Amino acid sequence: MQKKIYFLLLFFGLLQGTFTTILAQSQLVVELKTDEFPYDTYWQIEQSGKVIKEKPRGFQRNTLFRDTVNLADSVCYSFTIFDYKGNGLCCEDGDGYYALYLNGQLVKEGGDFQFMEYTYLNCANGNGCAAPLPAQLGQTTFENANERWYEFSPDTTGRYLISTCNNTGNCPTKIWCYNRCHPNLTGRDRPGTLFYAENSCGNHAEISATLFKDSTYLIRIGSEPWDCISNKITWSLSFEGIASGCTDPLACNYDPSAAEDDGSCIYNGDPNCPDGPDLAIDEQRFKTSLRRSVLNNADACLLQEGCIKGYGQRTIIRFDTWIDNIGNTDYFVGRPPNDVFSSDPIWEFDICHNHWHYEGYASYHLYDENGNSTPVGFKNGFCVMDVGCNPGSSPSYNCQFQGISTNCFDLYDSYLDCQWIDITDVAPGAYTLVTQVNTLRNPDALGRNELGYGNNWAQVCIEIFEDQGSGYKGFIVKEDCERYVDCLGELQGNAQPDCAGNCNGIRIQGDLDLNADRNSQDVLLMIYGALEDT
């Protein structure tokens, strides 16, 4: 009898310990005092890219709110607070602030930020980029997890191989590599990465890239799909050697990935110098990739970046943009600035995706039957990189060193954010949809002009329609349409009528004093005109 009681006590003790482990939770208290414009502010908590708790906009002004959220122990979460106006909670429009208390301990407080600020909570043991595990040269195996984060700082600049090709687990694998930590870096694809790989060796991945001494890299290894059950994932990190080549940026065969000069530099005037790059958009892929989609937008970043024209349900047309370099030299863009606050006309830091965009690389246009560009036109600053190469070539460029190698291509699939135009507010009718690369026909960062620009353009003619009864809006592709000619008569030209109807004129919307600029004087004229009913 005593033995039975003993084993029962032991069983219930073990059972209680199991429940304690399962139910163990941390308590997060979110304290928020709003400013004069509380509708601009909201916050959310994410785990593995999924929103588990959010506080929508609509707070009362100058009011203190407290919310309590239970978080599982040993699970990595990110807390992000947003301000649509871009001036935080203080100090321009009041004295608002926010504070986070985890199990009674203050972990973060603030209010002086712009569009967003984020904080990691409970992150440990490689569960997120806030608490990565140290990466070592050699082979590493982790079990009972869909992904792990690692941190690596090379002591030697050179080529490194990151690979899951020897993985024996049940699931396909992917590799992501970043140069900073950010809560948005939870997607299953390449936005925000320095390097990204999938399907390099069967259904596993491999990256060979130049990594720089004293730089810190965040390496994310994971299964695909994310919820795939696998006993273990094995990956390796190895040093392949110091990359050598021409290291002089003035040379026509400059190699941006080289860390050691091999004496191979040649210069303009040398008959062995290649002529130049030549970017070409795959028009057939562009045409065949078009598809209608509906997006329920609640993302301020999509408005800020110009990808979408409003909140709520939006009708969009998605498409692929495939860009080949068919020239005989690389299209070289270069390395983005190190400081996120740098001012550079060709680079813009995207706070939403947390990386640099190369401005003017690609643009999308929707022209009506009179050649006028509709407001859905969008300039997309991509990370310019080698996504893949044709046989005989290997990729050299990535988000760390941007460009497109000869005989390689850059690809932006239709499922990626902003690979669309928003037709929600576009009137039914006939249109020409255009995607264009190197829109301003600028030379690359080494001063090399493209061999030609006729192939920088791809177009498709579409008919946008709307069912009056249901409100359904869609499109059909029109075959054998004429090539687009701008108002100056130039085939595939960029000239546009200004707001007064003058072709390539200088009049712009809102320029009331006619000085070809929008400034405070125009605002005053508008106010006076409104007050005087003119």
Short mmCIF file of C-alpha atoms in Angstrom, two decimals:
data_model
loop_
_atom_site.label_atom_id
_atom_site.label_comp_id
_atom_site.label_asym_id
_atom_site.label_seq_id
_atom_site.Cartn_x
_atom_site.Cartn_y
_atom_site.Cartn_z
CA MET A 1 0.00 0.00 0.00
CA GLN A 2 2.80 2.39 0.89
CA LYS A 3 4.48 1.60 -2.46
CA LYS A 4 1.25 2.33 -4.33
CA ILE A 5 0.86 5.67 -2.54
CA TYR A 6 4.52 6.47 -3.21
CA PHE A 7 4.19 5.77 -6.94
CA LEU A 8 0.93 7.71 -7.13
CA LEU A 9 2.60 10.69 -5.46
CA LEU A 10 5.56 10.33 -7.81
CA PHE A 11 3.24 10.11 -10.84
CA PHE A 12 1.24 13.19 -9.86
CA GLY A 13 4.46 15.03 -9.05
CA LEU A 14 5.83 14.28 -12.51
CA LEU A 15 2.48 15.15 -14.04
CA GLN A 16 2.37 18.45 -12.15
CA GLY A 17 5.91 19.23 -13.34
CA THR A 18 4.83 18.53 -16.91
CA PHE A 19 1.86 20.88 -16.63
CA THR A 20 4.05 23.49 -15.00
CA THR A 21 6.43 23.32 -17.98
CA ILE A 22 3.64 23.47 -20.51
CA LEU A 23 1.76 26.28 -18.81
CA ALA A 24 4.77 28.35 -17.72
CA GLN A 25 4.14 31.90 -18.79
CA SER A 26 5.59 35.36 -18.51
CA GLN A 27 3.38 38.39 -17.99
CA LEU A 28 3.93 41.45 -20.15
CA VAL A 29 2.35 44.77 -19.18
CA VAL A 30 2.19 47.37 -21.96
CA GLU A 31 1.80 50.89 -20.62
CA LEU A 32 0.99 53.56 -23.20
CA LYS A 33 0.24 57.25 -22.80
CA THR A 34 -1.07 58.76 -26.02
CA ASP A 35 -0.23 62.16 -27.49
CA GLU A 36 -2.49 64.69 -29.22
CA PHE A 37 -3.00 62.39 -32.21
CA PRO A 38 -3.72 58.92 -30.78
CA TYR A 39 -5.22 57.65 -34.03
CA ASP A 40 -1.69 57.59 -35.48
CA THR A 41 -0.43 55.04 -32.91
CA TYR A 42 -0.85 51.30 -32.52
CA TRP A 43 1.24 48.35 -31.35
CA GLN A 44 1.50 44.62 -32.02
CA ILE A 45 3.30 41.55 -30.70
CA GLU A 46 4.61 38.94 -33.15
CA GLN A 47 5.99 35.44 -32.78
CA SER A 48 7.71 33.87 -35.81
CA GLY A 49 6.21 36.52 -38.06
CA LYS A 50 2.62 35.96 -36.88
CA VAL A 51 0.74 38.68 -35.01
CA ILE A 52 -0.53 37.23 -31.72
CA LYS A 53 -1.74 40.44 -30.09
CA GLU A 54 -2.35 43.94 -31.35
CA LYS A 55 -3.86 47.17 -30.14
CA PRO A 56 -5.60 48.90 -33.06
CA ARG A 57 -5.62 52.62 -33.61
CA GLY A 58 -8.28 54.83 -32.01
CA PHE A 59 -6.95 55.59 -28.52
CA GLN A 60 -8.15 58.65 -26.63
CA ARG A 61 -5.87 61.70 -26.53
CA ASN A 62 -3.44 62.25 -23.63
CA THR A 63 -4.69 59.11 -21.88
CA LEU A 64 -2.80 56.36 -20.07
CA PHE A 65 -3.64 52.76 -21.10
CA ARG A 66 -2.39 49.45 -19.68
CA ASP A 67 -2.74 46.05 -21.31
CA THR A 68 -1.59 42.68 -19.96
CA VAL A 69 -0.44 39.91 -22.30
CA ASN A 70 0.62 36.39 -21.31
CA LEU A 71 3.70 35.12 -23.18
CA ALA A 72 5.03 31.59 -23.17
CA ASP A 73 8.42 31.19 -21.53
CA SER A 74 11.47 30.51 -23.75
CA VAL A 75 9.62 31.70 -26.86
CA CYS A 76 10.96 34.69 -28.79
CA TYR A 77 8.54 37.59 -29.35
CA SER A 78 8.89 41.03 -30.88
CA PHE A 79 6.94 44.10 -29.73
CA THR A 80 6.60 46.88 -32.30
CA ILE A 81 4.99 50.27 -31.78
CA PHE A 82 3.98 52.29 -34.85
CA ASP A 83 3.19 55.95 -35.48
CA TYR A 84 1.65 56.75 -38.85
CA LYS A 85 2.64 60.42 -38.71
CA GLY A 86 6.29 59.52 -38.21
CA ASN A 87 6.95 61.59 -35.08
CA GLY A 88 6.55 59.01 -32.30
CA LEU A 89 4.66 59.78 -29.10
CA CYS A 90 6.67 62.79 -28.05
CA CYS A 91 7.75 65.45 -28.25
CA GLU A 92 6.17 67.27 -31.15
CA ASP A 93 2.49 66.62 -30.44
CA GLY A 94 2.37 66.02 -26.70
CA ASP A 95 4.17 64.13 -23.95
CA GLY A 96 3.21 60.56 -24.70
CA TYR A 97 5.36 57.52 -23.94
CA TYR A 98 5.26 53.75 -23.71
CA ALA A 99 6.82 51.26 -21.28
CA LEU A 100 7.12 47.46 -21.23
CA TYR A 101 7.21 45.49 -17.97
CA LEU A 102 8.06 41.77 -18.16
CA ASN A 103 7.22 39.95 -14.93
CA GLY A 104 7.25 43.28 -13.15
CA GLN A 105 10.66 44.40 -14.50
CA LEU A 106 10.97 47.40 -16.80
CA VAL A 107 12.58 46.21 -20.07
CA LYS A 108 11.92 49.17 -22.37
CA GLU A 109 10.52 52.69 -22.29
CA GLY A 110 10.47 55.48 -24.82
CA GLY A 111 8.43 57.72 -27.06
CA ASP A 112 10.92 59.70 -29.12
CA PHE A 113 10.96 57.62 -32.32
CA GLN A 114 9.74 58.12 -35.89
CA PHE A 115 7.51 55.58 -37.66
CA MET A 116 8.29 52.53 -35.53
CA GLU A 117 10.36 51.11 -32.71
CA TYR A 118 10.73 47.48 -31.72
CA THR A 119 11.81 45.41 -28.72
CA TYR A 120 12.58 41.70 -28.40
CA LEU A 121 11.12 39.73 -25.49
CA ASN A 122 12.00 36.30 -24.07
CA CYS A 123 14.45 35.60 -26.91
CA ALA A 124 17.15 33.06 -26.15
CA ASN A 125 18.96 29.98 -27.45
CA GLY A 126 18.91 30.88 -31.12
CA ASN A 127 15.14 31.35 -31.32
CA GLY A 128 15.46 34.76 -32.95
CA CYS A 129 17.96 37.26 -34.26
CA ALA A 130 18.04 39.05 -30.89
CA ALA A 131 19.77 36.11 -29.20
CA PRO A 132 21.70 34.13 -31.83
CA LEU A 133 23.93 31.19 -31.07
CA PRO A 134 27.66 31.53 -31.91
CA ALA A 135 28.54 29.97 -35.27
CA GLN A 136 31.78 28.04 -35.64
CA LEU A 137 33.61 26.71 -38.69
CA GLY A 138 32.65 23.08 -39.18
CA GLN A 139 29.39 21.15 -39.01
CA THR A 140 26.49 21.93 -36.68
CA THR A 141 23.31 19.99 -35.94
CA PHE A 142 20.26 21.20 -34.06
CA GLU A 143 17.18 19.20 -33.16
CA ASN A 144 13.50 19.74 -32.39
CA ALA A 145 13.28 23.16 -34.03
CA ASN A 146 12.16 24.46 -37.39
CA GLU A 147 14.91 27.06 -37.49
CA ARG A 148 17.89 28.45 -35.58
CA TRP A 149 19.71 31.79 -35.67
CA TYR A 150 23.51 32.05 -35.49
CA GLU A 151 26.02 34.91 -35.37
CA PHE A 152 29.34 34.83 -37.21
CA SER A 153 32.19 37.37 -37.27
CA PRO A 154 35.00 36.25 -39.62
CA ASP A 155 38.59 36.78 -38.51
CA THR A 156 39.68 36.69 -42.16
CA THR A 157 38.12 38.31 -45.22
CA GLY A 158 37.45 35.69 -47.87
CA ARG A 159 35.02 33.27 -49.45
CA TYR A 160 32.87 31.22 -47.08
CA LEU A 161 30.53 28.34 -47.83
CA ILE A 162 27.27 28.02 -45.86
CA SER A 163 25.52 24.76 -46.72
CA THR A 164 22.72 22.40 -45.72
CA CYS A 165 23.48 20.04 -48.62
CA ASN A 166 24.54 17.25 -46.23
CA ASN A 167 21.34 17.50 -44.24
CA THR A 168 19.68 14.14 -43.59
CA GLY A 169 16.43 15.46 -42.09
CA ASN A 170 12.99 14.97 -43.57
CA CYS A 171 12.37 18.57 -44.64
CA PRO A 172 13.68 20.84 -47.41
CA THR A 173 15.91 23.60 -46.01
CA LYS A 174 16.68 27.27 -46.68
CA ILE A 175 19.46 29.67 -45.67
CA TRP A 176 19.04 33.37 -44.88
CA CYS A 177 21.93 35.72 -44.02
CA TYR A 178 21.42 39.26 -42.65
CA ASN A 179 23.64 42.08 -41.43
CA ARG A 180 21.24 43.40 -38.75
CA CYS A 181 18.44 42.24 -36.50
CA HIS A 182 14.88 43.41 -37.11
CA PRO A 183 11.45 41.96 -36.22
CA ASN A 184 10.38 41.94 -39.88
CA LEU A 185 13.10 39.40 -40.68
CA THR A 186 10.84 36.40 -40.23
CA GLY A 187 9.63 35.87 -43.80
CA ARG A 188 10.20 32.67 -45.70
CA ASP A 189 11.81 34.41 -48.70
CA ARG A 190 14.68 36.80 -49.46
CA PRO A 191 13.46 40.36 -48.65
CA GLY A 192 15.84 41.94 -46.16
CA THR A 193 18.65 39.42 -46.68
CA LEU A 194 22.27 39.90 -47.70
CA PHE A 195 22.30 36.35 -49.07
CA TYR A 196 19.53 33.81 -49.59
CA ALA A 197 19.48 30.28 -50.93
CA GLU A 198 17.06 27.44 -51.62
CA ASN A 199 17.08 24.42 -53.95
CA SER A 200 20.86 24.69 -54.46
CA CYS A 201 21.41 20.94 -54.05
CA GLY A 202 18.16 19.08 -54.43
CA ASN A 203 15.77 20.53 -51.89
CA HIS A 204 18.57 21.92 -49.70
CA ALA A 205 20.56 25.17 -49.88
CA GLU A 206 24.09 26.50 -50.27
CA ILE A 207 25.68 29.97 -50.31
CA SER A 208 29.23 30.85 -51.34
CA ALA A 209 29.98 34.50 -50.62
CA THR A 210 32.69 36.91 -49.58
CA LEU A 211 32.44 37.74 -45.87
CA PHE A 212 34.47 40.57 -44.39
CA LYS A 213 36.70 40.58 -41.34
CA ASP A 214 35.24 42.34 -38.30
CA SER A 215 31.75 42.36 -39.85
CA THR A 216 28.94 40.53 -38.07
CA TYR A 217 26.57 38.27 -39.96
CA LEU A 218 23.33 36.72 -38.76
CA ILE A 219 22.80 33.28 -40.30
CA ARG A 220 19.33 31.76 -40.18
CA ILE A 221 18.93 28.05 -40.98
CA GLY A 222 15.44 26.64 -41.31
CA SER A 223 13.09 24.08 -42.80
CA GLU A 224 10.54 24.74 -45.49
CA PRO A 225 7.64 24.73 -44.95
CA TRP A 226 8.15 26.30 -41.56
CA ASP A 227 5.93 23.81 -39.70
CA CYS A 228 7.58 20.78 -41.30
CA ILE A 229 8.39 18.20 -38.62
CA SER A 230 12.04 17.18 -38.74
CA ASN A 231 14.15 15.40 -36.16
CA LYS A 232 17.24 17.46 -36.93
CA ILE A 233 18.84 19.91 -39.35
CA THR A 234 22.56 19.72 -40.15
CA TRP A 235 24.46 22.60 -41.70
CA SER A 236 28.09 23.57 -42.20
CA LEU A 237 30.22 26.70 -42.37
CA SER A 238 33.62 26.50 -44.07
CA PHE A 239 36.36 28.85 -45.27
CA GLU A 240 37.11 28.49 -48.99
CA GLY A 241 40.03 30.88 -49.21
CA ILE A 242 40.87 34.50 -49.84
CA ALA A 243 39.06 35.81 -52.93
CA SER A 244 41.52 37.34 -55.40
CA GLY A 245 40.99 39.53 -58.44
CA CYS A 246 41.27 43.15 -59.58
CA THR A 247 40.67 45.42 -56.58
CA ASP A 248 41.01 48.80 -58.35
CA PRO A 249 37.54 50.40 -58.82
CA LEU A 250 38.91 52.43 -61.75
CA ALA A 251 39.74 49.28 -63.73
CA CYS A 252 37.25 47.96 -66.28
CA ASN A 253 37.54 44.46 -64.81
CA TYR A 254 37.16 45.50 -61.17
CA ASP A 255 35.98 42.59 -59.00
CA PRO A 256 33.98 43.86 -56.00
CA SER A 257 34.16 40.50 -54.24
CA ALA A 258 37.98 40.33 -54.32
CA ALA A 259 39.86 40.85 -51.07
CA GLU A 260 43.35 40.40 -52.55
CA ASP A 261 44.65 41.92 -55.80
CA ASP A 262 46.05 39.35 -58.26
CA GLY A 263 47.58 41.86 -60.69
CA SER A 264 44.94 41.28 -63.37
CA CYS A 265 43.61 44.87 -63.60
CA ILE A 266 43.15 46.35 -67.07
CA TYR A 267 41.94 49.84 -67.92
CA ASN A 268 39.90 51.68 -70.53
CA GLY A 269 41.76 51.70 -73.83
CA ASP A 270 43.00 48.17 -73.39
CA PRO A 271 41.51 46.02 -76.19
CA ASN A 272 40.65 43.37 -73.62
CA CYS A 273 38.33 45.74 -71.75
CA PRO A 274 34.71 44.67 -72.15
CA ASP A 275 32.30 47.14 -73.73
CA GLY A 276 29.63 47.37 -71.08
CA PRO A 277 26.63 45.82 -69.33
CA ASP A 278 23.24 45.39 -70.99
CA LEU A 279 20.13 44.89 -68.88
CA ALA A 280 17.17 43.19 -70.55
CA ILE A 281 13.69 42.51 -69.14
CA ASP A 282 12.06 39.21 -70.08
CA GLU A 283 8.87 40.54 -71.66
CA GLN A 284 7.29 37.13 -72.27
CA ARG A 285 7.64 36.15 -68.61
CA PHE A 286 6.23 39.53 -67.62
CA LYS A 287 3.15 39.00 -69.80
CA THR A 288 2.44 35.43 -68.76
CA SER A 289 2.94 36.13 -65.03
CA LEU A 290 0.13 38.70 -64.75
CA ARG A 291 -2.56 37.68 -62.28
CA ARG A 292 -5.34 39.42 -60.39
CA SER A 293 -5.18 39.35 -56.61
CA VAL A 294 -6.93 40.93 -53.64
CA LEU A 295 -4.96 42.40 -50.75
CA ASN A 296 -6.51 43.40 -47.43
CA ASN A 297 -4.04 46.11 -46.50
CA ALA A 298 -3.38 47.18 -42.92
CA ASP A 299 0.35 47.81 -43.46
CA ALA A 300 1.53 51.42 -43.19
CA CYS A 301 4.81 50.45 -44.86
CA LEU A 302 3.06 49.63 -48.14
CA LEU A 303 1.61 53.16 -48.23
CA GLN A 304 4.87 54.76 -47.15
CA GLU A 305 6.76 52.98 -49.94
CA GLY A 306 4.12 53.88 -52.55
CA CYS A 307 3.16 50.27 -53.26
CA ILE A 308 -0.52 50.72 -52.48
CA LYS A 309 -2.96 53.63 -52.46
CA GLY A 310 -5.06 52.96 -49.37
CA TYR A 311 -6.07 50.70 -46.51
CA GLY A 312 -8.61 47.90 -46.58
CA GLN A 313 -9.38 45.64 -49.52
CA ARG A 314 -7.38 46.52 -52.62
CA THR A 315 -7.46 44.93 -56.08
CA ILE A 316 -3.96 44.48 -57.48
CA ILE A 317 -2.28 43.01 -60.55
CA ARG A 318 0.80 40.96 -59.67
CA PHE A 319 3.65 40.17 -62.08
CA ASP A 320 7.23 38.93 -62.31
CA THR A 321 10.20 41.12 -63.20
CA TRP A 322 13.12 39.09 -64.64
CA ILE A 323 16.21 41.14 -65.54
CA ASP A 324 19.11 39.57 -67.47
CA ASN A 325 22.54 41.10 -67.97
CA ILE A 326 23.31 40.09 -71.56
CA GLY A 327 26.26 42.50 -71.85
CA ASN A 328 29.93 41.57 -71.72
CA THR A 329 30.69 43.16 -68.35
CA ASP A 330 28.96 43.31 -64.99
CA TYR A 331 26.36 45.92 -64.12
CA PHE A 332 28.00 47.23 -60.96
CA VAL A 333 25.98 49.12 -58.34
CA GLY A 334 28.30 48.94 -55.35
CA ARG A 335 28.11 48.74 -51.62
CA PRO A 336 25.32 50.56 -49.72
CA PRO A 337 26.32 53.08 -47.01
CA ASN A 338 27.22 51.72 -43.59
CA ASP A 339 25.30 54.39 -41.70
CA VAL A 340 21.51 54.14 -41.99
CA PHE A 341 21.31 57.94 -41.62
CA SER A 342 23.61 58.60 -44.59
CA SER A 343 22.40 60.95 -47.31
CA ASP A 344 23.10 59.57 -50.76
CA PRO A 345 21.07 60.34 -53.92
CA ILE A 346 21.22 56.76 -55.23
CA TRP A 347 20.48 54.99 -51.94
CA GLU A 348 17.49 55.12 -49.64
CA PHE A 349 17.20 53.18 -46.39
CA ASP A 350 13.91 51.34 -46.05
CA ILE A 351 12.94 51.30 -42.36
CA CYS A 352 10.21 48.77 -43.08
CA HIS A 353 12.41 46.08 -44.66
CA ASN A 354 15.48 47.30 -42.80
CA HIS A 355 17.86 47.46 -45.75
CA TRP A 356 19.10 49.85 -48.43
CA HIS A 357 17.25 50.31 -51.72
CA TYR A 358 18.97 51.30 -54.94
CA GLU A 359 16.84 54.15 -56.27
CA GLY A 360 15.67 54.31 -59.86
CA TYR A 361 16.50 50.70 -60.64
CA ALA A 362 13.04 49.69 -61.82
CA SER A 363 9.70 51.42 -62.31
CA TYR A 364 6.16 50.39 -63.15
CA HIS A 365 3.74 52.50 -65.20
CA LEU A 366 0.13 52.27 -66.28
CA TYR A 367 -0.60 54.48 -69.30
CA ASP A 368 -4.11 55.28 -70.50
CA GLU A 369 -5.11 55.51 -74.17
CA ASN A 370 -3.87 59.12 -74.33
CA GLY A 371 -0.43 58.22 -72.96
CA ASN A 372 -1.04 59.72 -69.53
CA SER A 373 0.51 57.88 -66.60
CA THR A 374 -2.03 56.97 -63.93
CA PRO A 375 -1.31 57.48 -60.20
CA VAL A 376 -0.52 53.78 -59.72
CA GLY A 377 2.96 54.27 -61.19
CA PHE A 378 5.62 53.05 -58.78
CA LYS A 379 9.40 53.30 -58.56
CA ASN A 380 10.82 50.25 -56.87
CA GLY A 381 14.23 50.46 -55.23
CA PHE A 382 15.36 46.89 -55.19
CA CYS A 383 18.36 45.13 -53.80
CA VAL A 384 20.18 44.48 -57.08
CA MET A 385 21.72 41.01 -57.00
CA ASP A 386 22.49 37.78 -58.82
CA VAL A 387 19.54 35.52 -58.10
CA GLY A 388 20.83 32.96 -60.60
CA CYS A 389 23.15 32.48 -63.56
CA ASN A 390 23.19 30.67 -66.87
CA PRO A 391 25.55 27.68 -67.31
CA GLY A 392 29.21 28.70 -67.21
CA SER A 393 28.72 31.63 -64.84
CA SER A 394 28.43 31.93 -61.09
CA PRO A 395 26.79 34.61 -58.92
CA SER A 396 28.96 37.38 -57.44
CA TYR A 397 26.54 40.07 -56.26
CA ASN A 398 24.17 40.24 -53.33
CA CYS A 399 22.66 42.87 -51.02
CA GLN A 400 26.11 43.48 -49.52
CA PHE A 401 27.74 44.15 -52.94
CA GLN A 402 25.00 44.96 -55.40
CA GLY A 403 25.00 44.39 -59.15
CA ILE A 404 24.28 41.81 -61.84
CA SER A 405 27.08 39.67 -63.28
CA THR A 406 27.43 39.02 -66.98
CA ASN A 407 25.26 36.06 -68.03
CA CYS A 408 23.32 36.21 -64.73
CA PHE A 409 19.89 37.51 -63.81
CA ASP A 410 17.94 39.30 -61.10
CA LEU A 411 14.37 38.14 -60.39
CA TYR A 412 11.47 39.62 -58.46
CA ASP A 413 8.65 37.08 -58.25
CA SER A 414 5.01 38.13 -58.28
CA TYR A 415 4.44 36.86 -54.74
CA LEU A 416 6.85 39.45 -53.26
CA ASP A 417 5.59 42.66 -51.69
CA CYS A 418 5.20 45.54 -54.15
CA GLN A 419 5.42 43.31 -57.23
CA TRP A 420 2.09 44.70 -58.32
CA ILE A 421 0.10 47.75 -59.30
CA ASP A 422 -3.01 48.85 -57.37
CA ILE A 423 -6.00 49.19 -59.73
CA THR A 424 -8.66 49.64 -57.02
CA ASP A 425 -9.33 53.28 -57.99
CA VAL A 426 -8.43 53.00 -61.69
CA ALA A 427 -11.31 53.70 -64.09
CA PRO A 428 -12.28 50.87 -66.49
CA GLY A 429 -10.69 51.18 -69.91
CA ALA A 430 -7.74 50.27 -72.11
CA TYR A 431 -4.23 50.65 -70.66
CA THR A 432 -0.60 49.81 -71.33
CA LEU A 433 1.17 48.28 -68.35
CA VAL A 434 4.94 48.79 -68.41
CA THR A 435 7.86 47.60 -66.31
CA GLN A 436 11.18 49.31 -66.92
CA VAL A 437 14.73 48.87 -65.62
CA ASN A 438 17.35 51.63 -65.34
CA THR A 439 14.59 54.08 -66.12
CA LEU A 440 16.86 57.15 -66.25
CA ARG A 441 19.52 55.31 -68.31
CA ASN A 442 22.23 56.12 -65.83
CA PRO A 443 25.70 54.56 -66.13
CA ASP A 444 26.60 52.03 -63.47
CA ALA A 445 28.74 52.95 -60.45
CA LEU A 446 31.92 52.52 -62.52
CA GLY A 447 30.68 54.91 -65.22
CA ARG A 448 29.87 52.20 -67.77
CA ASN A 449 26.83 52.82 -69.96
CA GLU A 450 24.63 50.01 -71.16
CA LEU A 451 25.15 48.73 -74.68
CA GLY A 452 21.51 49.54 -75.46
CA TYR A 453 18.24 50.57 -73.82
CA GLY A 454 15.58 49.15 -76.14
CA ASN A 455 15.41 45.96 -74.09
CA ASN A 456 15.07 47.79 -70.73
CA TRP A 457 11.33 47.94 -71.32
CA ALA A 458 8.53 45.36 -71.26
CA GLN A 459 4.88 46.11 -71.89
CA VAL A 460 1.49 44.41 -72.07
CA CYS A 461 -1.84 45.90 -73.10
CA ILE A 462 -4.76 45.24 -70.78
CA GLU A 463 -8.45 46.07 -70.51
CA ILE A 464 -9.58 46.89 -66.97
CA PHE A 465 -13.27 46.17 -66.34
CA GLU A 466 -15.65 46.42 -63.41
CA ASP A 467 -18.95 44.62 -62.85
CA GLN A 468 -21.45 47.25 -61.74
CA GLY A 469 -23.58 44.79 -59.82
CA SER A 470 -20.97 43.02 -57.71
CA GLY A 471 -18.19 45.63 -57.86
CA TYR A 472 -15.75 42.95 -59.08
CA LYS A 473 -12.79 44.54 -60.85
CA GLY A 474 -10.47 42.60 -63.11
CA PHE A 475 -8.51 42.72 -66.33
CA ILE A 476 -7.95 40.87 -69.59
CA VAL A 477 -4.78 40.85 -71.70
CA LYS A 478 -5.07 42.28 -75.21
CA GLU A 479 -2.80 40.65 -77.77
CA ASP A 480 -0.97 42.35 -80.66
CA CYS A 481 -1.18 45.88 -79.31
CA GLU A 482 0.98 48.73 -80.54
CA ARG A 483 4.22 49.65 -78.82
CA TYR A 484 3.93 52.63 -76.48
CA VAL A 485 4.99 56.04 -77.87
CA ASP A 486 5.30 59.05 -75.53
CA CYS A 487 3.94 62.57 -76.16
CA LEU A 488 7.17 63.56 -77.93
CA GLY A 489 6.73 60.68 -80.35
CA GLU A 490 9.60 58.65 -78.88
CA LEU A 491 9.16 54.89 -78.83
CA GLN A 492 9.18 53.72 -75.20
CA GLY A 493 9.99 57.27 -74.12
CA ASN A 494 9.54 58.78 -70.67
CA ALA A 495 8.11 62.18 -71.63
CA GLN A 496 4.78 62.98 -69.93
CA PRO A 497 2.29 65.85 -70.13
CA ASP A 498 2.52 68.10 -67.10
CA CYS A 499 -0.56 69.05 -65.09
CA ALA A 500 -1.33 71.86 -67.59
CA GLY A 501 -1.22 69.41 -70.51
CA ASN A 502 2.16 70.54 -71.89
CA CYS A 503 4.34 67.65 -73.13
CA ASN A 504 7.42 67.43 -70.93
CA GLY A 505 6.36 70.72 -69.32
CA ILE A 506 7.42 71.98 -65.92
CA ARG A 507 3.98 72.65 -64.38
CA ILE A 508 3.36 70.46 -61.32
CA GLN A 509 0.24 69.87 -59.26
CA GLY A 510 -0.04 72.36 -56.41
CA ASP A 511 2.45 74.89 -57.84
CA LEU A 512 0.13 77.90 -57.50
CA ASP A 513 2.81 80.60 -57.89
CA LEU A 514 4.12 78.96 -61.10
CA ASN A 515 7.77 78.75 -60.03
CA ALA A 516 8.10 75.00 -60.82
CA ASP A 517 8.34 74.17 -57.11
CA ARG A 518 5.99 73.29 -54.25
CA ASN A 519 6.68 75.22 -51.08
CA SER A 520 5.04 77.09 -48.19
CA GLN A 521 4.07 79.99 -50.49
CA ASP A 522 1.83 77.61 -52.47
CA VAL A 523 0.19 76.50 -49.22
CA LEU A 524 -0.54 80.10 -48.25
CA LEU A 525 -2.00 80.85 -51.68
CA MET A 526 -4.25 77.82 -51.36
CA ILE A 527 -5.46 78.94 -47.91
CA TYR A 528 -6.12 82.51 -49.10
CA GLY A 529 -7.94 81.21 -52.13
CA ALA A 530 -10.11 78.95 -50.02
CA LEU A 531 -10.97 81.79 -47.62
CA GLU A 532 -11.85 84.05 -50.55
CA ASP A 533 -13.86 81.35 -52.37
CA THR A 534 -11.63 81.61 -55.43
#
